[in-house]
Every structure is written in C-alpha cells, then in structure tokens.
PDB file of C-alpha atoms in Angstrom:
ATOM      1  CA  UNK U1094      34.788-113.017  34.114  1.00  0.00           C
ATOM      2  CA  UNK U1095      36.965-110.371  32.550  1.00  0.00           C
ATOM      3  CA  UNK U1096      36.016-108.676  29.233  1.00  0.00           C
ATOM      4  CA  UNK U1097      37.821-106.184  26.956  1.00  0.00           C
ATOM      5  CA  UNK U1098      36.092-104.383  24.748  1.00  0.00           C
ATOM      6  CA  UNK U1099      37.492-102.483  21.332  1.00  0.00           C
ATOM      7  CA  UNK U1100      35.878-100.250  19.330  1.00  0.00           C
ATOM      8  CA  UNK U1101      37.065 -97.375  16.668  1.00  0.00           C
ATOM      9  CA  UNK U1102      38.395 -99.588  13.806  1.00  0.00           C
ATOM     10  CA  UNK U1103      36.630 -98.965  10.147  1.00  0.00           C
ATOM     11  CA  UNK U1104      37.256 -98.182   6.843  1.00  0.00           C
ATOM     12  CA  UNK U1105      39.624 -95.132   5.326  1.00  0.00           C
ATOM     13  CA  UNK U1106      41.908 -94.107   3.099  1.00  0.00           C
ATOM     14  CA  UNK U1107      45.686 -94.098   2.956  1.00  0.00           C
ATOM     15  CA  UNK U1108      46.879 -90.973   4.761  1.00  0.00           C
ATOM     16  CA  UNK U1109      43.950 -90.565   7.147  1.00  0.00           C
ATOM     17  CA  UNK U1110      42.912 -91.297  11.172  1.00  0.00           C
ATOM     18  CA  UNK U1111      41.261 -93.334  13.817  1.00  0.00           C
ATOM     19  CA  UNK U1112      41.195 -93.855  17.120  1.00  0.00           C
ATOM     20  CA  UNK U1113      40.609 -96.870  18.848  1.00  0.00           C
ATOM     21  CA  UNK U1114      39.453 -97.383  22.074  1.00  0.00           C
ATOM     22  CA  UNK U1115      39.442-100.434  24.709  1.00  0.00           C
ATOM     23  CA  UNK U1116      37.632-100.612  27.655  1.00  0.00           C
ATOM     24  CA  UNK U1117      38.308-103.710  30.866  1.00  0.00           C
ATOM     25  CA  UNK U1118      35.903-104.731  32.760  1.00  0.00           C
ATOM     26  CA  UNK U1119      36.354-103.458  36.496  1.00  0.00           C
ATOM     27  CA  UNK U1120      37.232-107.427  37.443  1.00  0.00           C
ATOM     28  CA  UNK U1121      40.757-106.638  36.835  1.00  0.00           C
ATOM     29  CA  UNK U1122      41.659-104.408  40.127  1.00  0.00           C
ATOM     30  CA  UNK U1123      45.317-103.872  39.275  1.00  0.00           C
ATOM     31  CA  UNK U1124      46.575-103.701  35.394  1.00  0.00           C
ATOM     32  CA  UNK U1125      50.146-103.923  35.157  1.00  0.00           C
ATOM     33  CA  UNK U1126      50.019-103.137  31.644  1.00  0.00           C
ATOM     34  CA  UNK U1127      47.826-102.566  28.541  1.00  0.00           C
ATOM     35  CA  UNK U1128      48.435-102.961  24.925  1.00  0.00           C
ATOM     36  CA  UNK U1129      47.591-103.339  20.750  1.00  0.00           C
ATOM     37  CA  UNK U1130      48.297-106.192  18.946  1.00  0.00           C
ATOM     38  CA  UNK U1131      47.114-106.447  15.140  1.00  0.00           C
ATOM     39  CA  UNK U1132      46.996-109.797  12.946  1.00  0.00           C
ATOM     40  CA  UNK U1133      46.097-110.014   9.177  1.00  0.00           C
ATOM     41  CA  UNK U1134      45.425-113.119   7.267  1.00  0.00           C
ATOM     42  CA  UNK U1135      48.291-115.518   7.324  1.00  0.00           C
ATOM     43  CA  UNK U1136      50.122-113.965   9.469  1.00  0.00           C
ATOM     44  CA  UNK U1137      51.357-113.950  12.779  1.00  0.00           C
ATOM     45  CA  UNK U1138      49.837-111.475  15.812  1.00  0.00           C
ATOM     46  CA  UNK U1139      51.996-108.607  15.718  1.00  0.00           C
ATOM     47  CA  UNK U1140      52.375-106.386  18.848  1.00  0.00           C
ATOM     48  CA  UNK U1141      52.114-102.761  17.713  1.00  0.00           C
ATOM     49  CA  UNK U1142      51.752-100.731  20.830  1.00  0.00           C
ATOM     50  CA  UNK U1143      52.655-101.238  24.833  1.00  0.00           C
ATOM     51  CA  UNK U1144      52.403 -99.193  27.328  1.00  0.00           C
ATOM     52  CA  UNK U1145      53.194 -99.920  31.119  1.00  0.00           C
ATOM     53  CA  UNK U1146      52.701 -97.280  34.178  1.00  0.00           C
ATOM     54  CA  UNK U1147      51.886 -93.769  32.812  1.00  0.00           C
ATOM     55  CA  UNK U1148      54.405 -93.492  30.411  1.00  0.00           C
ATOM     56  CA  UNK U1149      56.856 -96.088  29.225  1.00  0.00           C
ATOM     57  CA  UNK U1150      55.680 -96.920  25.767  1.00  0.00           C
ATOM     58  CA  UNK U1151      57.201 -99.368  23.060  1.00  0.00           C
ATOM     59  CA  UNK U1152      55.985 -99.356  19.214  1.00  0.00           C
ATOM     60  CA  UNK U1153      56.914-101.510  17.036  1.00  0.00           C
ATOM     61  CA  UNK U1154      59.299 -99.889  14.306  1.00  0.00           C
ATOM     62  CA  UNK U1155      56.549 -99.778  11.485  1.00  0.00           C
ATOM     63  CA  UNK U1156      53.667 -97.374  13.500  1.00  0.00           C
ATOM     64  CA  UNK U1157      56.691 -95.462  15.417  1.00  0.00           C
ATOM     65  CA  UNK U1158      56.030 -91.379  14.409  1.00  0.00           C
ATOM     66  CA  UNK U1159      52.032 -92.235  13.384  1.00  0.00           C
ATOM     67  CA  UNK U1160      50.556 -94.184  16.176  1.00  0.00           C
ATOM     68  CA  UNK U1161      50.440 -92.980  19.911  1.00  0.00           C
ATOM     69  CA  UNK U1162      49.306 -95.296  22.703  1.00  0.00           C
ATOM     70  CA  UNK U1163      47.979 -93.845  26.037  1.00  0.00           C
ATOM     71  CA  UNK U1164      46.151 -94.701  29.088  1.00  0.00           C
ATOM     72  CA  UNK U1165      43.714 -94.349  31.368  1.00  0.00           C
ATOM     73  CA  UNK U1166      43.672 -96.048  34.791  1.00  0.00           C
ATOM     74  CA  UNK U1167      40.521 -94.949  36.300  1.00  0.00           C
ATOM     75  CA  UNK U1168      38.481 -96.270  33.823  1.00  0.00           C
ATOM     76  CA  UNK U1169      40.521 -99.221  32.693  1.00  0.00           C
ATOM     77  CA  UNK U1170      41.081 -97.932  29.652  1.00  0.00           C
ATOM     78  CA  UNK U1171      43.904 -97.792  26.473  1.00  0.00           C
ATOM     79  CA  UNK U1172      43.474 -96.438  23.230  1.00  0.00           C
ATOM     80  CA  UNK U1173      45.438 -96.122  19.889  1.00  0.00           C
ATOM     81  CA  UNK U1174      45.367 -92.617  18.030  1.00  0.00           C
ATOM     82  CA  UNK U1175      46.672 -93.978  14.488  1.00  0.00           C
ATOM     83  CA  UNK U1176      47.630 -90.928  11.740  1.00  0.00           C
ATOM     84  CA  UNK U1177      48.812 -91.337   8.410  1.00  0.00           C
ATOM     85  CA  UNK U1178      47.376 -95.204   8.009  1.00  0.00           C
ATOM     86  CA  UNK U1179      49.024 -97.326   5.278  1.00  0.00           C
ATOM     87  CA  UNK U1180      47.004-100.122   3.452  1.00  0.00           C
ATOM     88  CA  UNK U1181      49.758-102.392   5.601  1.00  0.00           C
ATOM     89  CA  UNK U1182      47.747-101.356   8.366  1.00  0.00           C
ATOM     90  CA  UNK U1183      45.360-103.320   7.432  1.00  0.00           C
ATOM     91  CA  UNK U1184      44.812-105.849  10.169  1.00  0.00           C
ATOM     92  CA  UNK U1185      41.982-107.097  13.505  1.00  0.00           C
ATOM     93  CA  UNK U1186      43.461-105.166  16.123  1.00  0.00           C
ATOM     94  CA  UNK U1187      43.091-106.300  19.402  1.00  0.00           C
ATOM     95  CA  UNK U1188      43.547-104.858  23.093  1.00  0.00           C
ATOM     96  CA  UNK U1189      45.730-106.710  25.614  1.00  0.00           C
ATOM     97  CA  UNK U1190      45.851-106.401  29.546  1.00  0.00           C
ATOM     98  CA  UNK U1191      48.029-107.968  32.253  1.00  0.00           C
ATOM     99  CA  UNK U1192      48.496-108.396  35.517  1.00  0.00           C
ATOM    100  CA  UNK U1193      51.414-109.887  37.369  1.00  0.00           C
ATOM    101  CA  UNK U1194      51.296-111.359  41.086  1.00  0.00           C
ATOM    102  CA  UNK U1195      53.057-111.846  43.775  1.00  0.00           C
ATOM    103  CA  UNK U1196      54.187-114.747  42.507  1.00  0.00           C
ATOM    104  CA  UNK U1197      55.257-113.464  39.384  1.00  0.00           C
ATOM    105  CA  UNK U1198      52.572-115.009  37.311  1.00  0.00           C
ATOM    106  CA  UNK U1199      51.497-113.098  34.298  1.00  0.00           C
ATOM    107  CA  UNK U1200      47.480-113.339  33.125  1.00  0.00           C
ATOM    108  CA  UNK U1201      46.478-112.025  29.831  1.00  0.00           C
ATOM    109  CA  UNK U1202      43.208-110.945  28.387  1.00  0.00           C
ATOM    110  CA  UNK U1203      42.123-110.330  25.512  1.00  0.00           C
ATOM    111  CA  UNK U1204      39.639-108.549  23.292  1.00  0.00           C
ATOM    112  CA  UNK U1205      37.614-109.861  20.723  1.00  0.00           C
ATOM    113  CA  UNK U1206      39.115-107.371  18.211  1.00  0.00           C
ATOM    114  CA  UNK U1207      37.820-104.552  15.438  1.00  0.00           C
ATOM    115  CA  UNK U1208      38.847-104.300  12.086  1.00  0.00           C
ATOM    116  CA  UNK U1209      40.989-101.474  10.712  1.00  0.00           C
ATOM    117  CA  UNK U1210      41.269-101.338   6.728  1.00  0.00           C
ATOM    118  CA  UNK U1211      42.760 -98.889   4.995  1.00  0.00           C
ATOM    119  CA  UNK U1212      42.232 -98.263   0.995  1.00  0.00           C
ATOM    120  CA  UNK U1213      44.933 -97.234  -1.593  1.00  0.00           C
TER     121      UNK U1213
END
C-alpha cells in the first residue's frame, strides 16, 4: 500500500506564506513525477504545480511568480513554497505521484489533502 502524506496548509492572511510538504511512502521505488493539485467547493481539481526529473516544472498561470515547486528524490518528497497567497487560494491541496512502466502505464496516488485558507 502506497501513502502520501501532506502537511503545511493553515490559515493566513492575504499577502503572506506557507510551505507545504508531501511525503511517499518508500513502496513507490521509481517516481516519474510529483505534483499539487488544489480543489475548492464546486469546483473542479485544478493542477497548480508539476514537476518531473530535477527541474522541468509547469504552474498553472494563476500561482506562476508566487509558488515554487521542488523535489526531493531521496526521501520521496515534493513541496510547495507559496508567497503572496490570495483568498483565491483558498482550496484542499493535494500531492500527486506517478510512475510510468514499461508498458507505458501511468499509476497515480494520491494524498488525502490539507487545507490552505487565506483571509482578506
């Protein structure tokens, strides 16, 4: 059984920071890629941050300039740094993971999510 594993989301004010973190359990051996989604109420999952090898990121438009994705292999690990939050940030965000095999098959997991509000 795989498990990922968010934490760092809260409550704060327009204008300030967090940081959240996701850690994968060590039953995934290879992780193609790693990830943030957010969804708020009534609407759709959103993908806000990828990231795939070391460095090839993708943000979606809204976070691009405030949000930075990275990523830690050893430890099977991928966190968010999020500056300058907006109430629209308001949202569950959770962590994504991937592998692909030989085959070309593509397995997602998926965290159980932290909540990020910000405040006017």
């Amino acid at each position: 059984q795989v498990q990922l594993v968010e934490s760092g989301g809260g409550l704060v004010q327009a204008g300030g920071s967090l940081r959240l973190s996701c850690v994968v359990s060590r039953a995934i051996f290879s992780i193609n890629g790693m990830g943030w989604y957010r969804q708020a109420p009534g609407k759709q999952r959103e993908m806000v941050a990828s990231i795939v090898g070391h460095d090839s990121t993708t943000y979606v438009d809204s976070v691009k300039g405030r949000f930075t994705i990275s990523r830690g292999y050893a430890e099977n690990t991928v966190y968010l740094q999020m500056n300058n939050l907006k109430p629209e940030d308001t949202a569950i965000y959770y962590c994504n993971a991937y592998h692909i095999d030989v085959s070309g098959y593509r397995d997602d997991v998926w965290g159980q999510g932290t909540q990020v509000t910000v405040s006017p």
